[in-house]
Amino acid sequence: MTGTRLAGKTVLVTGVGQGIGRGTALALAKEGAQVVLCGRTKSKCDAVVGEFESFGGVGLSLACDVANRADVDRTVAAAVEHFGALDGLVNNAAGSVHRLLADTTDEDVD
């Protein structure tokens, strides 16, 4: 661990398998946060947790599709059970709907 600004805080980060999500999870862990890493492919989350070992970071890897409410509920419950609480969320996972804005429904953006 290189910093302590987030020591004692637990942050859930979605979409951590690569790119911005991976970088965010690593940065949070380097500042002392306990990081709950979730993504659709658990092996990618596991790999990022493995990177934490090089600097003493603490992480919990969980499979979660944020488009599935049951997955989200299960992930939050597992995170709270493991760490006691959640202090923050970085919702990096994203999806997209391919249609004209005029044809977009409330369900598309919910």
JSON list of C-alpha atoms in Angstrom, two decimals:
[
{"chain": "A", "resi": 1, "resn": "MET", "atom": "CA", "xyz": [0.00, 0.00, 0.00]},
{"chain": "A", "resi": 2, "resn": "THR", "atom": "CA", "xyz": [1.40, 3.41, -0.89]},
{"chain": "A", "resi": 3, "resn": "GLY", "atom": "CA", "xyz": [-1.12, 5.70, 0.81]},
{"chain": "A", "resi": 4, "resn": "THR", "atom": "CA", "xyz": [-3.56, 5.79, 3.69]},
{"chain": "A", "resi": 5, "resn": "ARG", "atom": "CA", "xyz": [-6.11, 8.43, 2.66]},
{"chain": "A", "resi": 6, "resn": "LEU", "atom": "CA", "xyz": [-8.79, 5.75, 2.28]},
{"chain": "A", "resi": 7, "resn": "ALA", "atom": "CA", "xyz": [-7.71, 3.42, 5.09]},
{"chain": "A", "resi": 8, "resn": "GLY", "atom": "CA", "xyz": [-10.70, 1.80, 6.74]},
{"chain": "A", "resi": 9, "resn": "LYS", "atom": "CA", "xyz": [-13.03, 2.60, 3.84]},
{"chain": "A", "resi": 10, "resn": "THR", "atom": "CA", "xyz": [-14.67, 0.01, 1.61]},
{"chain": "A", "resi": 11, "resn": "VAL", "atom": "CA", "xyz": [-15.48, 0.87, -1.99]},
{"chain": "A", "resi": 12, "resn": "LEU", "atom": "CA", "xyz": [-17.35, -1.25, -4.54]},
{"chain": "A", "resi": 13, "resn": "VAL", "atom": "CA", "xyz": [-16.15, -0.83, -8.12]},
{"chain": "A", "resi": 14, "resn": "THR", "atom": "CA", "xyz": [-18.07, -2.28, -11.07]},
{"chain": "A", "resi": 15, "resn": "GLY", "atom": "CA", "xyz": [-16.59, -3.23, -14.42]},
{"chain": "A", "resi": 16, "resn": "VAL", "atom": "CA", "xyz": [-13.08, -3.87, -13.07]},
{"chain": "A", "resi": 17, "resn": "GLY", "atom": "CA", "xyz": [-11.95, -6.42, -15.64]},
{"chain": "A", "resi": 18, "resn": "GLN", "atom": "CA", "xyz": [-9.99, -3.90, -17.69]},
{"chain": "A", "resi": 19, "resn": "GLY", "atom": "CA", "xyz": [-9.49, -0.26, -18.53]},
{"chain": "A", "resi": 20, "resn": "ILE", "atom": "CA", "xyz": [-10.83, 2.49, -16.29]},
{"chain": "A", "resi": 21, "resn": "GLY", "atom": "CA", "xyz": [-12.46, 0.09, -13.82]},
{"chain": "A", "resi": 22, "resn": "ARG", "atom": "CA", "xyz": [-9.22, -1.82, -13.32]},
{"chain": "A", "resi": 23, "resn": "GLY", "atom": "CA", "xyz": [-7.23, 1.39, -12.93]},
{"chain": "A", "resi": 24, "resn": "THR", "atom": "CA", "xyz": [-9.75, 2.81, -10.48]},
{"chain": "A", "resi": 25, "resn": "ALA", "atom": "CA", "xyz": [-9.71, -0.33, -8.33]},
{"chain": "A", "resi": 26, "resn": "LEU", "atom": "CA", "xyz": [-5.91, -0.32, -8.24]},
{"chain": "A", "resi": 27, "resn": "ALA", "atom": "CA", "xyz": [-5.77, 3.38, -7.34]},
{"chain": "A", "resi": 28, "resn": "LEU", "atom": "CA", "xyz": [-8.29, 2.96, -4.51]},
{"chain": "A", "resi": 29, "resn": "ALA", "atom": "CA", "xyz": [-6.41, -0.02, -3.10]},
{"chain": "A", "resi": 30, "resn": "LYS", "atom": "CA", "xyz": [-3.11, 1.86, -3.28]},
{"chain": "A", "resi": 31, "resn": "GLU", "atom": "CA", "xyz": [-4.70, 4.56, -1.11]},
{"chain": "A", "resi": 32, "resn": "GLY", "atom": "CA", "xyz": [-5.68, 2.00, 1.50]},
{"chain": "A", "resi": 33, "resn": "ALA", "atom": "CA", "xyz": [-9.30, 1.24, 0.59]},
{"chain": "A", "resi": 34, "resn": "GLN", "atom": "CA", "xyz": [-10.69, -2.25, 0.84]},
{"chain": "A", "resi": 35, "resn": "VAL", "atom": "CA", "xyz": [-12.04, -2.77, -2.67]},
{"chain": "A", "resi": 36, "resn": "VAL", "atom": "CA", "xyz": [-14.95, -4.94, -3.74]},
{"chain": "A", "resi": 37, "resn": "LEU", "atom": "CA", "xyz": [-14.27, -5.74, -7.38]},
{"chain": "A", "resi": 38, "resn": "CYS", "atom": "CA", "xyz": [-17.14, -6.90, -9.51]},
{"chain": "A", "resi": 39, "resn": "GLY", "atom": "CA", "xyz": [-17.63, -7.67, -13.15]},
{"chain": "A", "resi": 40, "resn": "ARG", "atom": "CA", "xyz": [-19.33, -10.19, -15.38]},
{"chain": "A", "resi": 41, "resn": "THR", "atom": "CA", "xyz": [-16.15, -12.27, -15.69]},
{"chain": "A", "resi": 42, "resn": "LYS", "atom": "CA", "xyz": [-14.93, -13.25, -12.23]},
{"chain": "A", "resi": 43, "resn": "SER", "atom": "CA", "xyz": [-11.55, -14.46, -13.48]},
{"chain": "A", "resi": 44, "resn": "LYS", "atom": "CA", "xyz": [-10.77, -10.90, -14.63]},
{"chain": "A", "resi": 45, "resn": "CYS", "atom": "CA", "xyz": [-11.73, -9.57, -11.18]},
{"chain": "A", "resi": 46, "resn": "ASP", "atom": "CA", "xyz": [-9.57, -12.25, -9.56]},
{"chain": "A", "resi": 47, "resn": "ALA", "atom": "CA", "xyz": [-6.60, -11.14, -11.69]},
{"chain": "A", "resi": 48, "resn": "VAL", "atom": "CA", "xyz": [-6.93, -7.55, -10.47]},
{"chain": "A", "resi": 49, "resn": "VAL", "atom": "CA", "xyz": [-7.13, -8.72, -6.84]},
{"chain": "A", "resi": 50, "resn": "GLY", "atom": "CA", "xyz": [-3.93, -10.64, -7.56]},
{"chain": "A", "resi": 51, "resn": "GLU", "atom": "CA", "xyz": [-2.26, -7.37, -8.57]},
{"chain": "A", "resi": 52, "resn": "PHE", "atom": "CA", "xyz": [-3.12, -5.95, -5.14]},
{"chain": "A", "resi": 53, "resn": "GLU", "atom": "CA", "xyz": [-0.72, -8.45, -3.55]},
{"chain": "A", "resi": 54, "resn": "SER", "atom": "CA", "xyz": [2.30, -6.55, -4.88]},
{"chain": "A", "resi": 55, "resn": "PHE", "atom": "CA", "xyz": [1.51, -3.59, -2.61]},
{"chain": "A", "resi": 56, "resn": "GLY", "atom": "CA", "xyz": [-0.52, -5.17, 0.21]},
{"chain": "A", "resi": 57, "resn": "GLY", "atom": "CA", "xyz": [-3.95, -4.12, -1.04]},
{"chain": "A", "resi": 58, "resn": "VAL", "atom": "CA", "xyz": [-7.14, -5.80, 0.16]},
{"chain": "A", "resi": 59, "resn": "GLY", "atom": "CA", "xyz": [-9.84, -6.87, -2.27]},
{"chain": "A", "resi": 60, "resn": "LEU", "atom": "CA", "xyz": [-12.86, -9.11, -2.67]},
{"chain": "A", "resi": 61, "resn": "SER", "atom": "CA", "xyz": [-13.65, -10.43, -6.15]},
{"chain": "A", "resi": 62, "resn": "LEU", "atom": "CA", "xyz": [-17.29, -11.10, -7.08]},
{"chain": "A", "resi": 63, "resn": "ALA", "atom": "CA", "xyz": [-19.09, -11.92, -10.32]},
{"chain": "A", "resi": 64, "resn": "CYS", "atom": "CA", "xyz": [-21.89, -9.45, -11.01]},
{"chain": "A", "resi": 65, "resn": "ASP", "atom": "CA", "xyz": [-23.86, -8.30, -14.03]},
{"chain": "A", "resi": 66, "resn": "VAL", "atom": "CA", "xyz": [-25.11, -4.84, -13.03]},
{"chain": "A", "resi": 67, "resn": "ALA", "atom": "CA", "xyz": [-27.99, -5.20, -15.50]},
{"chain": "A", "resi": 68, "resn": "ASN", "atom": "CA", "xyz": [-29.35, -7.98, -13.27]},
{"chain": "A", "resi": 69, "resn": "ARG", "atom": "CA", "xyz": [-30.95, -6.65, -10.06]},
{"chain": "A", "resi": 70, "resn": "ALA", "atom": "CA", "xyz": [-30.57, -9.99, -8.24]},
{"chain": "A", "resi": 71, "resn": "ASP", "atom": "CA", "xyz": [-26.83, -10.00, -9.01]},
{"chain": "A", "resi": 72, "resn": "VAL", "atom": "CA", "xyz": [-26.49, -6.46, -7.65]},
{"chain": "A", "resi": 73, "resn": "ASP", "atom": "CA", "xyz": [-28.41, -7.29, -4.47]},
{"chain": "A", "resi": 74, "resn": "ARG", "atom": "CA", "xyz": [-26.30, -10.43, -3.93]},
{"chain": "A", "resi": 75, "resn": "THR", "atom": "CA", "xyz": [-23.06, -8.52, -4.54]},
{"chain": "A", "resi": 76, "resn": "VAL", "atom": "CA", "xyz": [-23.90, -5.74, -2.09]},
{"chain": "A", "resi": 77, "resn": "ALA", "atom": "CA", "xyz": [-24.98, -8.27, 0.55]},
{"chain": "A", "resi": 78, "resn": "ALA", "atom": "CA", "xyz": [-21.74, -10.27, 0.11]},
{"chain": "A", "resi": 79, "resn": "ALA", "atom": "CA", "xyz": [-19.63, -7.11, 0.32]},
{"chain": "A", "resi": 80, "resn": "VAL", "atom": "CA", "xyz": [-21.35, -5.91, 3.50]},
{"chain": "A", "resi": 81, "resn": "GLU", "atom": "CA", "xyz": [-21.08, -9.36, 5.06]},
{"chain": "A", "resi": 82, "resn": "HIS", "atom": "CA", "xyz": [-17.37, -9.56, 4.23]},
{"chain": "A", "resi": 83, "resn": "PHE", "atom": "CA", "xyz": [-16.29, -6.01, 5.15]},
{"chain": "A", "resi": 84, "resn": "GLY", "atom": "CA", "xyz": [-19.11, -4.83, 7.46]},
{"chain": "A", "resi": 85, "resn": "ALA", "atom": "CA", "xyz": [-20.20, -1.84, 5.36]},
{"chain": "A", "resi": 86, "resn": "LEU", "atom": "CA", "xyz": [-19.80, -0.04, 2.06]},
{"chain": "A", "resi": 87, "resn": "ASP", "atom": "CA", "xyz": [-18.52, 3.53, 2.08]},
{"chain": "A", "resi": 88, "resn": "GLY", "atom": "CA", "xyz": [-18.47, 4.22, -1.63]},
{"chain": "A", "resi": 89, "resn": "LEU", "atom": "CA", "xyz": [-19.41, 3.08, -5.12]},
{"chain": "A", "resi": 90, "resn": "VAL", "atom": "CA", "xyz": [-17.73, 3.61, -8.47]},
{"chain": "A", "resi": 91, "resn": "ASN", "atom": "CA", "xyz": [-20.28, 2.46, -11.04]},
{"chain": "A", "resi": 92, "resn": "ASN", "atom": "CA", "xyz": [-17.92, 2.02, -13.96]},
{"chain": "A", "resi": 93, "resn": "ALA", "atom": "CA", "xyz": [-19.85, -0.76, -15.74]},
{"chain": "A", "resi": 94, "resn": "ALA", "atom": "CA", "xyz": [-21.89, 0.48, -18.64]},
{"chain": "A", "resi": 95, "resn": "GLY", "atom": "CA", "xyz": [-24.16, -0.73, -21.33]},
{"chain": "A", "resi": 96, "resn": "SER", "atom": "CA", "xyz": [-25.62, 0.95, -24.33]},
{"chain": "A", "resi": 97, "resn": "VAL", "atom": "CA", "xyz": [-28.84, 0.93, -26.26]},
{"chain": "A", "resi": 98, "resn": "HIS", "atom": "CA", "xyz": [-28.52, 1.23, -30.01]},
{"chain": "A", "resi": 99, "resn": "ARG", "atom": "CA", "xyz": [-31.52, 3.20, -31.21]},
{"chain": "A", "resi": 100, "resn": "LEU", "atom": "CA", "xyz": [-32.55, 6.75, -31.96]},
{"chain": "A", "resi": 101, "resn": "LEU", "atom": "CA", "xyz": [-33.01, 8.99, -28.94]},
{"chain": "A", "resi": 102, "resn": "ALA", "atom": "CA", "xyz": [-36.62, 9.59, -29.96]},
{"chain": "A", "resi": 103, "resn": "ASP", "atom": "CA", "xyz": [-37.23, 5.82, -29.80]},
{"chain": "A", "resi": 104, "resn": "THR", "atom": "CA", "xyz": [-35.62, 5.35, -26.37]},
{"chain": "A", "resi": 105, "resn": "THR", "atom": "CA", "xyz": [-37.95, 4.21, -23.57]},
{"chain": "A", "resi": 106, "resn": "ASP", "atom": "CA", "xyz": [-37.76, 4.64, -19.80]},
{"chain": "A", "resi": 107, "resn": "GLU", "atom": "CA", "xyz": [-36.87, 0.95, -19.52]},
{"chain": "A", "resi": 108, "resn": "ASP", "atom": "CA", "xyz": [-33.85, 1.53, -21.77]},
{"chain": "A", "resi": 109, "resn": "VAL", "atom": "CA", "xyz": [-32.29, 3.93, -19.28]},
{"chain": "A", "resi": 110, "resn": "ASP", "atom": "CA", "xyz": [-33.51, 2.43, -16.01]}
]
